[in-house]
Short mmCIF file of C-alpha atoms in Angstrom, two decimals:
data_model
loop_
_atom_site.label_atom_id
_atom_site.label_comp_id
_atom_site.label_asym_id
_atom_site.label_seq_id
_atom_site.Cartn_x
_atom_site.Cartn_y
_atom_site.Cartn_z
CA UNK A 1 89.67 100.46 115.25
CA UNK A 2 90.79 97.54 117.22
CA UNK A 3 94.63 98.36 116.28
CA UNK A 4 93.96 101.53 117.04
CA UNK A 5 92.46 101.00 120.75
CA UNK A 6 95.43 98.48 121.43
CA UNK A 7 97.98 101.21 120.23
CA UNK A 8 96.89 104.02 122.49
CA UNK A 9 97.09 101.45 125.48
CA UNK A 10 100.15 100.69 124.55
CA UNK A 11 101.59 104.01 124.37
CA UNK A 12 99.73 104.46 128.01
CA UNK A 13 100.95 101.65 129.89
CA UNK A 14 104.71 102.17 128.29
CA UNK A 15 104.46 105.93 129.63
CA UNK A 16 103.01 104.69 133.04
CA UNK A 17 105.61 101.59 133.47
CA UNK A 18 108.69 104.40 132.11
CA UNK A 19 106.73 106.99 134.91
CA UNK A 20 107.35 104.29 137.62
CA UNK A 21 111.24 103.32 136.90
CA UNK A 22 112.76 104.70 139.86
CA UNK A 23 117.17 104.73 139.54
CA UNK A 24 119.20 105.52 142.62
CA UNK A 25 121.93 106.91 140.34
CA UNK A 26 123.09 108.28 137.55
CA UNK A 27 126.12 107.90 136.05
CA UNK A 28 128.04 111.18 134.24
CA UNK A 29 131.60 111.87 132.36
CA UNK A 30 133.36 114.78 133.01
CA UNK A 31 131.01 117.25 130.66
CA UNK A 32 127.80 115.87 132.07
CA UNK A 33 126.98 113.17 129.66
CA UNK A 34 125.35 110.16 130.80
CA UNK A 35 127.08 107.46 130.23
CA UNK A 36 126.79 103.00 130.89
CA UNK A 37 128.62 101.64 133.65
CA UNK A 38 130.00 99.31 130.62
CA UNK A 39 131.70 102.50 128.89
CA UNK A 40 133.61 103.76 132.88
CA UNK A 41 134.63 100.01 133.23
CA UNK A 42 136.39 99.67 129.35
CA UNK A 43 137.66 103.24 129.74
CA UNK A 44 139.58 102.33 133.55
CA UNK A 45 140.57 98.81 132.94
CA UNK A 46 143.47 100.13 130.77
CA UNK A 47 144.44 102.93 133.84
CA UNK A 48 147.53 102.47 135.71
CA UNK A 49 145.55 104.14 138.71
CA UNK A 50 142.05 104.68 139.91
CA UNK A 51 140.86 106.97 142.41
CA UNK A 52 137.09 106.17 143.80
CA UNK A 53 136.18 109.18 145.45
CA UNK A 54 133.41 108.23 147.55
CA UNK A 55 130.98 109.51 150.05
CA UNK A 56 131.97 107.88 153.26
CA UNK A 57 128.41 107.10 154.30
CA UNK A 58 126.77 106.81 150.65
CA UNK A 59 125.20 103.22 150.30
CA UNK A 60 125.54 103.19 146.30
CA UNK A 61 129.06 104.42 146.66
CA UNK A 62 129.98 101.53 148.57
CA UNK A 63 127.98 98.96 146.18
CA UNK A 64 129.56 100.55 143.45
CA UNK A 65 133.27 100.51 144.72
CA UNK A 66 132.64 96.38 145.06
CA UNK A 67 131.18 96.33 141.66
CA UNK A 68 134.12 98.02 139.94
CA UNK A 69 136.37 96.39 141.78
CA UNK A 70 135.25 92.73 140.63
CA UNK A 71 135.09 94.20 137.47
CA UNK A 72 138.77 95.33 136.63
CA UNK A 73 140.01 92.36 138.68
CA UNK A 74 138.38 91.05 135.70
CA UNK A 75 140.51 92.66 133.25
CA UNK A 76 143.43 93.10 135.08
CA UNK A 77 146.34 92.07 138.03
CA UNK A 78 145.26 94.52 140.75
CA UNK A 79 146.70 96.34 144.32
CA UNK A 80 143.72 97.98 146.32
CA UNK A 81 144.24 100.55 148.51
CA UNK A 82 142.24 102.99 150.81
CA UNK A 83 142.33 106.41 152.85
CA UNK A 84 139.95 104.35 155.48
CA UNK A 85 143.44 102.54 156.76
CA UNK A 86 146.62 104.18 158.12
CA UNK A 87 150.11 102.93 157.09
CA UNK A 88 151.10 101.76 160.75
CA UNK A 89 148.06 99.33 160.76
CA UNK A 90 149.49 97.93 157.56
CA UNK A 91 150.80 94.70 159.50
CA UNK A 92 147.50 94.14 161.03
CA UNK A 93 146.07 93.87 157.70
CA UNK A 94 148.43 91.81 156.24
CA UNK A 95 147.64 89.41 158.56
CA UNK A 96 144.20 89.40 158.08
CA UNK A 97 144.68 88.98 154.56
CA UNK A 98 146.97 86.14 155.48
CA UNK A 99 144.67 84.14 157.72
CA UNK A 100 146.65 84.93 160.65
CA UNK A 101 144.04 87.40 162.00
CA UNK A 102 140.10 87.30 162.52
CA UNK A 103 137.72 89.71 161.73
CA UNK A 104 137.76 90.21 165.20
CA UNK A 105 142.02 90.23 165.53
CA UNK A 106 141.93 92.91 162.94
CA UNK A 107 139.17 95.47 164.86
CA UNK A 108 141.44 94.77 167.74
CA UNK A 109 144.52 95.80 166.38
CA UNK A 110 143.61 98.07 163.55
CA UNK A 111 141.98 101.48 164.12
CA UNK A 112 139.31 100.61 161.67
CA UNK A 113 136.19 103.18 160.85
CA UNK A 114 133.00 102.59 162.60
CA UNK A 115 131.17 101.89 159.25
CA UNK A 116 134.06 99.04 158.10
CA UNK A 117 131.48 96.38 158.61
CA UNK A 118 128.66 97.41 156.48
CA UNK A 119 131.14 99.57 153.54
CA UNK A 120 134.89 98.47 153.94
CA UNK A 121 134.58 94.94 154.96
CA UNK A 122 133.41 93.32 151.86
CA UNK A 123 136.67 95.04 149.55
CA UNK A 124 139.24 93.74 152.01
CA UNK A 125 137.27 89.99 151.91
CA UNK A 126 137.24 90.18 148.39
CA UNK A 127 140.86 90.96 148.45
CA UNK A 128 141.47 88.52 150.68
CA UNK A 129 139.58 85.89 148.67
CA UNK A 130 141.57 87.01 145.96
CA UNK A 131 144.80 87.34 147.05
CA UNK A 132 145.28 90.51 146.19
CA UNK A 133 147.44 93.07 147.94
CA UNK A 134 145.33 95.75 150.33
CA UNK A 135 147.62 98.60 151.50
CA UNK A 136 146.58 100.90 153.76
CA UNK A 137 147.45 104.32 152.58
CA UNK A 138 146.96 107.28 155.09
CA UNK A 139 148.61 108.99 157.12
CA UNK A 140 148.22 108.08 161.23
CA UNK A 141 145.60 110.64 162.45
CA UNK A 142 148.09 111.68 164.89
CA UNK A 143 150.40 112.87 162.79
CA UNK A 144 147.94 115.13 160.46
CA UNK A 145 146.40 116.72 163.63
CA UNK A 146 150.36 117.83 164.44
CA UNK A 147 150.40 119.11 161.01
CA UNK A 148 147.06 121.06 161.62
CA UNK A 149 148.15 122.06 165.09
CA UNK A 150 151.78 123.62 163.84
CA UNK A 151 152.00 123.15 160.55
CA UNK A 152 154.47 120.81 158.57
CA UNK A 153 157.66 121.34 160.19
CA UNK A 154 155.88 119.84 163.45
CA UNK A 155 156.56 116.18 161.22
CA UNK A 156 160.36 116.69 161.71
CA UNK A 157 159.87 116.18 165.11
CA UNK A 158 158.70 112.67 164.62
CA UNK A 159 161.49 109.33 165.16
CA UNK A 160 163.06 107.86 161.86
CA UNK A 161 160.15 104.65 162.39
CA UNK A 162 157.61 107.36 162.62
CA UNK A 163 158.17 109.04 159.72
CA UNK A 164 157.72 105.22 157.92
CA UNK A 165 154.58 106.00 157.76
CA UNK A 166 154.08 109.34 156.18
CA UNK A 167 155.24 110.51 152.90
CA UNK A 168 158.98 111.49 152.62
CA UNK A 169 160.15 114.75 154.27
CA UNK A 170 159.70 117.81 153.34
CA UNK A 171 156.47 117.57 151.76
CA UNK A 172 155.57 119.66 148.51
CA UNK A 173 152.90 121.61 148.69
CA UNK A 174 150.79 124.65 146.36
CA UNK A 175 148.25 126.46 148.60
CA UNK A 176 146.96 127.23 145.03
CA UNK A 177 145.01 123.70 144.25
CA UNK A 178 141.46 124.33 144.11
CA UNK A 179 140.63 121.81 147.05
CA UNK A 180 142.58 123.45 149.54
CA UNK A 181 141.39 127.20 148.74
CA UNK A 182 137.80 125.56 148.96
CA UNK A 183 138.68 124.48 152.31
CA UNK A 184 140.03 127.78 153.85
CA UNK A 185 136.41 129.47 152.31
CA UNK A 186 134.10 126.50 153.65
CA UNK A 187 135.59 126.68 157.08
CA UNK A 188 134.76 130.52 157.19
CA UNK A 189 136.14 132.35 160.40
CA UNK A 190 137.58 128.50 161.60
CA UNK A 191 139.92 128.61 158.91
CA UNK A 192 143.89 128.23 160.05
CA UNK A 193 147.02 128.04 157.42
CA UNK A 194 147.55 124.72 159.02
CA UNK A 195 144.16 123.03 157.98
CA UNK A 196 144.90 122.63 154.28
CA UNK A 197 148.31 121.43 155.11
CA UNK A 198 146.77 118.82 157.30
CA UNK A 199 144.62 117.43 154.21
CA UNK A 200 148.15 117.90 152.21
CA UNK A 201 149.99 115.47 154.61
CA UNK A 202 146.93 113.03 154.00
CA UNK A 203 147.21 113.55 149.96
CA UNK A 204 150.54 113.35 149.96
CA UNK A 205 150.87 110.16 152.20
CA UNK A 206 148.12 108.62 150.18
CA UNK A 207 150.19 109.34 146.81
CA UNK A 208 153.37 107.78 148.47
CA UNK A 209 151.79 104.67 149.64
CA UNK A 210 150.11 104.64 146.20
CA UNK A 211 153.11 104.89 144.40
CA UNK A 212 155.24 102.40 146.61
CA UNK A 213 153.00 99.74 146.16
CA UNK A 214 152.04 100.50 142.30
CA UNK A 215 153.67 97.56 140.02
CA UNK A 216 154.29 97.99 136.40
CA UNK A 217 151.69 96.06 134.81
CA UNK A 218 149.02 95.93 137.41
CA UNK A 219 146.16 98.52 138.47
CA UNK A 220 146.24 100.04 141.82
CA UNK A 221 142.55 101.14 142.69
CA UNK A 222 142.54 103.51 145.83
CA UNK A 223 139.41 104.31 147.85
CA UNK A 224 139.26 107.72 149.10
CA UNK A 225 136.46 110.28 150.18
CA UNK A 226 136.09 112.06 146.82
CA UNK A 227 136.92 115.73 148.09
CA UNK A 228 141.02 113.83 148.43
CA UNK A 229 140.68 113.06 144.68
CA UNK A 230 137.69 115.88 143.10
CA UNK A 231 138.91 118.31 140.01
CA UNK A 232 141.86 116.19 139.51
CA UNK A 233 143.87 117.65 142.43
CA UNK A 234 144.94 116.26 145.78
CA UNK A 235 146.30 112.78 145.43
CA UNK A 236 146.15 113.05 141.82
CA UNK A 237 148.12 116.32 142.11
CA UNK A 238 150.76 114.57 144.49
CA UNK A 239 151.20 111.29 141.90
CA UNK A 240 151.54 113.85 139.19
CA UNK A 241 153.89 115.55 140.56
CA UNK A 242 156.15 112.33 140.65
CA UNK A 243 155.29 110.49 137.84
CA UNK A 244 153.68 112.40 135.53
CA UNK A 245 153.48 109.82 132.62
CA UNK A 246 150.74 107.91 134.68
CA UNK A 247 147.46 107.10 133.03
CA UNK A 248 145.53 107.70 136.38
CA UNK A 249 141.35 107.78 136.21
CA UNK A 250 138.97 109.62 138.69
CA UNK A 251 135.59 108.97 140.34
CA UNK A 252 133.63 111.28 142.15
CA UNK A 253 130.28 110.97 144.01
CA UNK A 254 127.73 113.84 144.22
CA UNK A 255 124.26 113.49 145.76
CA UNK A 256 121.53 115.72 143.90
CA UNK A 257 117.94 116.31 144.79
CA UNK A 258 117.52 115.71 140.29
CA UNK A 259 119.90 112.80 138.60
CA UNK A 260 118.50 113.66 135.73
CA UNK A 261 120.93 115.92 134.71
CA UNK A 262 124.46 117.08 136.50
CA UNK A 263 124.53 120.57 138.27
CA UNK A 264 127.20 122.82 137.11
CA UNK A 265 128.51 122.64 140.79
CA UNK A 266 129.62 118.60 139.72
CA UNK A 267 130.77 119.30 136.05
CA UNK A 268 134.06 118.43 135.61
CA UNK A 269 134.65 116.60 139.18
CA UNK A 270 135.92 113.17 137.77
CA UNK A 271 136.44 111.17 135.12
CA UNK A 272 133.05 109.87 136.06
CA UNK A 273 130.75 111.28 138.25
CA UNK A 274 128.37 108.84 140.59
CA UNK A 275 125.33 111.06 140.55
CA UNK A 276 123.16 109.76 143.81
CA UNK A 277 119.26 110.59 144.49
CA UNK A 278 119.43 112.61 147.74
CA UNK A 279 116.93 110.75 148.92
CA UNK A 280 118.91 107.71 149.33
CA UNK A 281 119.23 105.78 152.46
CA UNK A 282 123.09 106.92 153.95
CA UNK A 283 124.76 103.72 155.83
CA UNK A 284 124.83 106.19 158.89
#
């Protein structure tokens, strides 16, 4: 009777203490399978690129992005890379990573995002701790709101050291890719021709830089907001398009109101899909 009592509170307190376990995240494959953080690091480490699509202001995005990143430096010789930094500030960083700039040098001379202290800061100290290469990927602002403004032959325009930092001229693009037909339809009656082409010129600069920098051997991990990188288009599209041999890997983040399971709206996203409670605190 005893064993009996002390099995049913058992059973009660497990269901109570399994009631109480509260997760921020879930993680997903492609089909909507959970799966361990262990399984996405063994399956990327062998990647020749990685594409972290993130939520810009998403808390566990940004924890995660530091996590994975200490991880395959682990494994592997790495090159990081990010949307967050445009190619002409690429000296400016350098010289940050190089101890020839302070934190405070590099807001002064670098256009950097008004959340780089709480989300960005701590991957370009780590590569700077590390020594390893940080290239900043995008394409100046300026030059993508010409694009959006009068489409892409508004780039020829631009001065042979301009056009250093954009991806070489003239730019492919396929109105066709999912992202950019989802863009004309979101935008409703604000929708131009020009606006897709203007996320083009960012994909396609991002790609460039990517490839540029990419060393045989090494893995190039790129931080990017994850609608540059979701349903394997956009950058992914772009590096395709010039290498197609690469083994390149995909994260996505999604925010959901139940991570129990993965909406059809997510399915097939990413590689691996960073489902986040919706109820989670954004960093602004």
């Amino acid at each position: 009777m005893k064993k009996l009592l002390f099995a049913c509170l058992f059973i009660a307190f497990a269901s109570v203490s399994n009631a109480q376990q509260k997760s921020p995240y879930t993680l997903f494959d492609a089909k909507g399978r959970k799966v361990s953080y262990a399984k996405m690091i063994r399956h990327l480490k062998d990647k020749d690129i990685v594409l972290f699509g993130e939520y810009h202001n998403n808390a566990i995005a940004h924890w995660l992005q530091l996590s994975v990143t200490k991880d395959l430096h682990a494994n592997r010789q790495m090159v990081l890379g990010a949307e967050m930094f445009e190619a002409d500030n690429q000296v400016a960083l350098n010289n940050y990573l190089s101890g020839k700039l302070s934190a405070k040098g590099l807001d002064s001379n670098a256009r950097l995002w008004k959340n780089y202290p709480t989300d960005y800061a701590p991957l370009v100290n780590y590569a700077k701790a590390n020594n390893i290469p940080f290239i900043a990927t995008n394409i100046p602002r300026k030059y993508a709101a010409l694009v959006n403004k009068g489409g892409f032959g508004k780039l020829d325009s631009l001065t042979s050291e301009e056009k250093k930092w954009i991806a070489p001229l003239p730019m492919a693009y396929d109105a066709s890719l999912p992202g950019y037909v989802n863009m004309i339809k979101m935008m409703g009656v604000h929708a131009t021709e020009n606006m897709p082409k203007a996320q083009a010129s960012k994909d396609a600069t991002m790609a460039h830089f990517i490839l540029t920098n990419h060393t045989n051997g090494s893995l190039f991990l790129h931080y990017n907001g994850a609608y540059h990188s979701d349903n394997f288009d956009g950058i992914n599209w772009y590096l395709k398009q010039q290498k197609p041999n690469l083994k390149i890997g995909t994260i996505s983040t999604v925010s959901q109101a139940n991570i129990k399971s993965l909406l059809a709206e997510n399915l097939g996203k990413a590689d691996f899909i960073i489902c986040v409670d919706i109820d989670m605190t954004n960093t602004y």
